[in-house]
mmCIF file of C-alpha atoms in Angstrom:
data_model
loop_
_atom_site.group_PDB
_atom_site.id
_atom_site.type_symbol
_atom_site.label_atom_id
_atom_site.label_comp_id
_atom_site.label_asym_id
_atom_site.label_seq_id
_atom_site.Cartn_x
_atom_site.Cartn_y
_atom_site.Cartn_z
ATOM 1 C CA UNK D 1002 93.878 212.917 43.118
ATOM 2 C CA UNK D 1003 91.366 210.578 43.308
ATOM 3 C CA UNK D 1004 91.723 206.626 42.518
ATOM 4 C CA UNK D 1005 89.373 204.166 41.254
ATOM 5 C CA UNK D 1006 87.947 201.764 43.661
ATOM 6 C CA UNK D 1007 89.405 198.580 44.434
ATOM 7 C CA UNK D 1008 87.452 195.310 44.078
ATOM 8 C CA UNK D 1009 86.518 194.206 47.201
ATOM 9 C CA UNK D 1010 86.767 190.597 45.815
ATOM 10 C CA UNK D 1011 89.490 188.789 45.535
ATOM 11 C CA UNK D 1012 91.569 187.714 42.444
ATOM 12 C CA UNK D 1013 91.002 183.910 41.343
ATOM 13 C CA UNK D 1014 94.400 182.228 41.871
ATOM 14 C CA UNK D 1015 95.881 181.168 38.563
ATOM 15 C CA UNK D 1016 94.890 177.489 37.387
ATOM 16 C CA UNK D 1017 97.887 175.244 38.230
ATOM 17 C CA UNK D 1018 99.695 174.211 35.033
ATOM 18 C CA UNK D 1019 98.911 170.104 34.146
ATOM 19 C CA UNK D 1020 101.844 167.633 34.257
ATOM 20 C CA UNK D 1021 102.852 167.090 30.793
ATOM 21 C CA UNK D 1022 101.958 163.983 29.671
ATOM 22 C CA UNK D 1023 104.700 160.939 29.042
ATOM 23 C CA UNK D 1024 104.354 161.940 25.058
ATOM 24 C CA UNK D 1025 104.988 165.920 25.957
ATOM 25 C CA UNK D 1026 107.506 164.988 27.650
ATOM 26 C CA UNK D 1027 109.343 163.143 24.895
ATOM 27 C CA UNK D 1028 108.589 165.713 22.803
ATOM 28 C CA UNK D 1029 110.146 168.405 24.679
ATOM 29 C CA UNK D 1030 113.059 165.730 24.907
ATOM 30 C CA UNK D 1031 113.172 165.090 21.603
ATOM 31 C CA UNK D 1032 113.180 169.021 20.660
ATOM 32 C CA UNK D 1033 113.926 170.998 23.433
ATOM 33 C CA UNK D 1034 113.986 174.255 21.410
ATOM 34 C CA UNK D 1035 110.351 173.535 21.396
ATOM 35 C CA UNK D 1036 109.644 175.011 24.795
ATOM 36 C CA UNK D 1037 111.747 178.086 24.505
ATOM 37 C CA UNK D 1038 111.111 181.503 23.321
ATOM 38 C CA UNK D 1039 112.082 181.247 19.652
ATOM 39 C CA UNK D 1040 112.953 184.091 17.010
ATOM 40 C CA UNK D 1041 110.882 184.724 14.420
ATOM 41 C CA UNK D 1042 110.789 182.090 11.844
ATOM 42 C CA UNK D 1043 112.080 184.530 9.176
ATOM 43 C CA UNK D 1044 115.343 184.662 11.386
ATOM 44 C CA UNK D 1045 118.127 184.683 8.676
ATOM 45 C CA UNK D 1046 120.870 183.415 10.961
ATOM 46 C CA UNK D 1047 118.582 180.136 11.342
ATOM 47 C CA UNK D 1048 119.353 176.864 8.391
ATOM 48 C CA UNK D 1049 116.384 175.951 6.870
ATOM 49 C CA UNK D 1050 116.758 172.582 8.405
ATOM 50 C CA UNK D 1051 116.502 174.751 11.868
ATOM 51 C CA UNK D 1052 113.311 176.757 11.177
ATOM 52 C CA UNK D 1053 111.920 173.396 9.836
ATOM 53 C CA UNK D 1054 112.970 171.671 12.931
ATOM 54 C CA UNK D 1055 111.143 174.160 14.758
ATOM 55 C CA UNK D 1056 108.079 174.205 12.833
ATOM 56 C CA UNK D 1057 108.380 170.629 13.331
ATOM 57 C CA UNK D 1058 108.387 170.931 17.284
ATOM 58 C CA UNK D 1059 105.299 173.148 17.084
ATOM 59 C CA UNK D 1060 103.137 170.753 14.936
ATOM 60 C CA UNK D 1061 104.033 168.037 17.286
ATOM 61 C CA UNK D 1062 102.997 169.853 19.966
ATOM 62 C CA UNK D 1063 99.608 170.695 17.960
ATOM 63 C CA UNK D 1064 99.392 166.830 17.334
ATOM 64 C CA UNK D 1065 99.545 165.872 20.985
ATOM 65 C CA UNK D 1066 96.876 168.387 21.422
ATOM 66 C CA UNK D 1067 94.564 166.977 18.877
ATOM 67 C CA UNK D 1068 95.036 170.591 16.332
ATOM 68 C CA UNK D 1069 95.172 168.036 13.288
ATOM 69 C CA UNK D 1070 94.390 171.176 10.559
ATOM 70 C CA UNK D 1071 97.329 173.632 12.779
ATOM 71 C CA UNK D 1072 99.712 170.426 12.258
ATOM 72 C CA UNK D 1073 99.134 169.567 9.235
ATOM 73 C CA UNK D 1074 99.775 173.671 7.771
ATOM 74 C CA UNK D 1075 102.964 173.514 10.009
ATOM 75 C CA UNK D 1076 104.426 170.143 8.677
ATOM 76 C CA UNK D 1077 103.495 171.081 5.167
ATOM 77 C CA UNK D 1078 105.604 174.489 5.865
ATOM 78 C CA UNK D 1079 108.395 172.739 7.382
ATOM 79 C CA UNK D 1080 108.658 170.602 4.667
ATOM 80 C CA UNK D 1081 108.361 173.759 2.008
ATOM 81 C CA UNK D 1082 111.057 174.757 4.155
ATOM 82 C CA UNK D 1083 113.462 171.788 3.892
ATOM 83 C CA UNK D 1084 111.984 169.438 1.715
ATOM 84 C CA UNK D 1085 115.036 166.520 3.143
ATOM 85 C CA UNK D 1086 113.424 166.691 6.474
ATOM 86 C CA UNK D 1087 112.468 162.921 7.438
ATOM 87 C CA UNK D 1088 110.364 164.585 10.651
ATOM 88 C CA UNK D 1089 108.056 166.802 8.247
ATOM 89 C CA UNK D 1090 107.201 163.711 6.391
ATOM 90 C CA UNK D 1091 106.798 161.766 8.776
ATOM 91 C CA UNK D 1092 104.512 163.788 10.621
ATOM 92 C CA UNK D 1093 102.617 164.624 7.206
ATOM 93 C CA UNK D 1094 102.520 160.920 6.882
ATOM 94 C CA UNK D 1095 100.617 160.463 10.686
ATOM 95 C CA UNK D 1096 98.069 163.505 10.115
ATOM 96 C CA UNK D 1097 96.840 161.601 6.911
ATOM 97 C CA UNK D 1098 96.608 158.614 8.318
ATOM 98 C CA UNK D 1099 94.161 160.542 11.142
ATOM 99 C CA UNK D 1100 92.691 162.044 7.928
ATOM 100 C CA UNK D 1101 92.190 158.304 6.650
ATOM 101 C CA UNK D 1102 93.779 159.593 3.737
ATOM 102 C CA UNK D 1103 95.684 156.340 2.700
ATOM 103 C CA UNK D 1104 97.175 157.338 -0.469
ATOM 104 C CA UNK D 1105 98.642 160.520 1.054
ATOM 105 C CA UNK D 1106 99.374 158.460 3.747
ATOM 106 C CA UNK D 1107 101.636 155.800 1.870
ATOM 107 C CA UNK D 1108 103.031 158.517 0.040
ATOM 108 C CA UNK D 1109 104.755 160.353 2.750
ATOM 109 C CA UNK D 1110 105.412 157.353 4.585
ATOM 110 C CA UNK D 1111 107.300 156.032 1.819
ATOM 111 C CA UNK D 1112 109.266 159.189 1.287
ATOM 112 C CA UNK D 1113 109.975 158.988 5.154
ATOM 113 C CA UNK D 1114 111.702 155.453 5.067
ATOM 114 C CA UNK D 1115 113.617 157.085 2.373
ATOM 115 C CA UNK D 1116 115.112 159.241 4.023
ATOM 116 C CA UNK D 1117 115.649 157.401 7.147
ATOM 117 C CA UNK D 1118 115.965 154.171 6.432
ATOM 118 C CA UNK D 1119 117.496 152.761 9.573
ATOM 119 C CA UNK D 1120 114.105 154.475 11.603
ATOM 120 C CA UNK D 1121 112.052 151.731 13.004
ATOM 121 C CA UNK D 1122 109.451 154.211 13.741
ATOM 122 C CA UNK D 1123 108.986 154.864 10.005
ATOM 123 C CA UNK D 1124 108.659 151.494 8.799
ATOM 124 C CA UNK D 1125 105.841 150.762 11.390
ATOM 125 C CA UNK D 1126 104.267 154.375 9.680
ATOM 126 C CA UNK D 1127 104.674 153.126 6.723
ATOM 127 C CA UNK D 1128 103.183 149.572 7.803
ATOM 128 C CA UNK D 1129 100.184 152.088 9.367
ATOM 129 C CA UNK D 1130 99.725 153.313 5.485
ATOM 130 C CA UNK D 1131 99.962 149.845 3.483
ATOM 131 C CA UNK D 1132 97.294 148.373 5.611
ATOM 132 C CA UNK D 1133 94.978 151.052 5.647
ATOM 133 C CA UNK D 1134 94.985 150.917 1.803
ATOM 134 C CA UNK D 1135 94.441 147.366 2.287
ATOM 135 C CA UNK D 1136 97.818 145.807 1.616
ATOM 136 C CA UNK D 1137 98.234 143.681 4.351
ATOM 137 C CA UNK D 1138 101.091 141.534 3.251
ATOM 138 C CA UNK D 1139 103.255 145.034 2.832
ATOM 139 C CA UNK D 1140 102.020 146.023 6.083
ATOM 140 C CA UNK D 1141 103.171 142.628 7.797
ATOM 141 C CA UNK D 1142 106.815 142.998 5.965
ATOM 142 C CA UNK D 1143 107.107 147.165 7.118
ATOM 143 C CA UNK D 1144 106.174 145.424 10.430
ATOM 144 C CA UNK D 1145 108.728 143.017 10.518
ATOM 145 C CA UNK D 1146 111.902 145.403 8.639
ATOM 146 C CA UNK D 1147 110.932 147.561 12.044
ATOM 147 C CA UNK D 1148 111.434 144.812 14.146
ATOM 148 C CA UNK D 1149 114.736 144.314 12.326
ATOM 149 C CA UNK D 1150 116.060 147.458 13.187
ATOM 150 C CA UNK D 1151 114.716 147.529 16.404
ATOM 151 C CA UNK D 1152 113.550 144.524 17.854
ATOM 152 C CA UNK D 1153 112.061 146.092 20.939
ATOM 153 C CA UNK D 1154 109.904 148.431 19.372
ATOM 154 C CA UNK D 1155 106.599 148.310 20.730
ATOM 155 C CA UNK D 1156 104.731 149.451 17.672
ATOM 156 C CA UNK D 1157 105.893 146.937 15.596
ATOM 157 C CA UNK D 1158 105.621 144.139 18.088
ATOM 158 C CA UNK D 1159 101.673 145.081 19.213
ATOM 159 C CA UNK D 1160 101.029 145.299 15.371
ATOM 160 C CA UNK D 1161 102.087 141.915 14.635
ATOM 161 C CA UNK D 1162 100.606 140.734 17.563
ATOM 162 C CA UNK D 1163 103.831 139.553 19.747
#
């Protein structure tokens, strides 16, 4: 029998993986079921807060990557699929503010603090939304409830310039 010829040249050695940045690797922290093989999302034995936990992890991993539009269709499914999930809005609430969407923006943020209200980050998100639709003074007071809760948050601080 006879066999094909063999390339003479050699294979290109597979591109060495980047180090995940410091905001992957919070992410993978934050949802480590985010870098494993995953069952379908139609998997019955998952809650809905599970497959919208998961949808969450992959539209945070499209965020970091700068996929705004992928995001965006994944938080808006993970919040069709669990409509109490305080990530989903959230994350809804940070791709309109990239949108410069302000009124979406305020709207999910709002919704967010709702949910969580004890979650610094979410005040400073909704701070984010106020002032972009020009309401400064409801920006500085998000600011400051954040710095309540958390008084080393970072966000907050920078934001009201301390």
């Amino acid at each position: 029998p006879s066999q094909a010829p063999r390339s003479q040249t050699p294979a290109a050695p597979e591109p060495a993986a980047p180090e995940p940045t410091a905001a992957e690797r919070q992410v993978t922290e934050a949802a480590p079921e985010a870098a494993e093989p995953r069952p379908s999302e139609s998997d019955e034995s998952l809650s809905p807060r599970e497959r919208s936990d998961r949808l969450v992890a992959d539209a945070l991993a499209a965020e970091q990557q700068g996929r705004w539009e992928v995001a965006r269709a994944l938080y808006e499914e993970a919040f069709e699929v669990e409509p109490l999930n305080p990530h989903a809005v959230a994350g809804l609430a940070r791709e309109r503010l990239t949108a410069g969407d302000a009124e979406g923006a305020l709207a999910h943020a709002e919704r967010a603090v709702q949910l969580r209200r004890r979650r610094a980050a979410y005040r400073v998100l909704l701070g984010d939304a106020r002032r972009m639709g020009g309401d400064v003074g409801g920006a500085r007071r998000a600011y400051e409830r954040a710095l309540e809760l958390d008084p080393e948050d970072r966000d907050a601080r920078q934001r009201l310039g301390r």
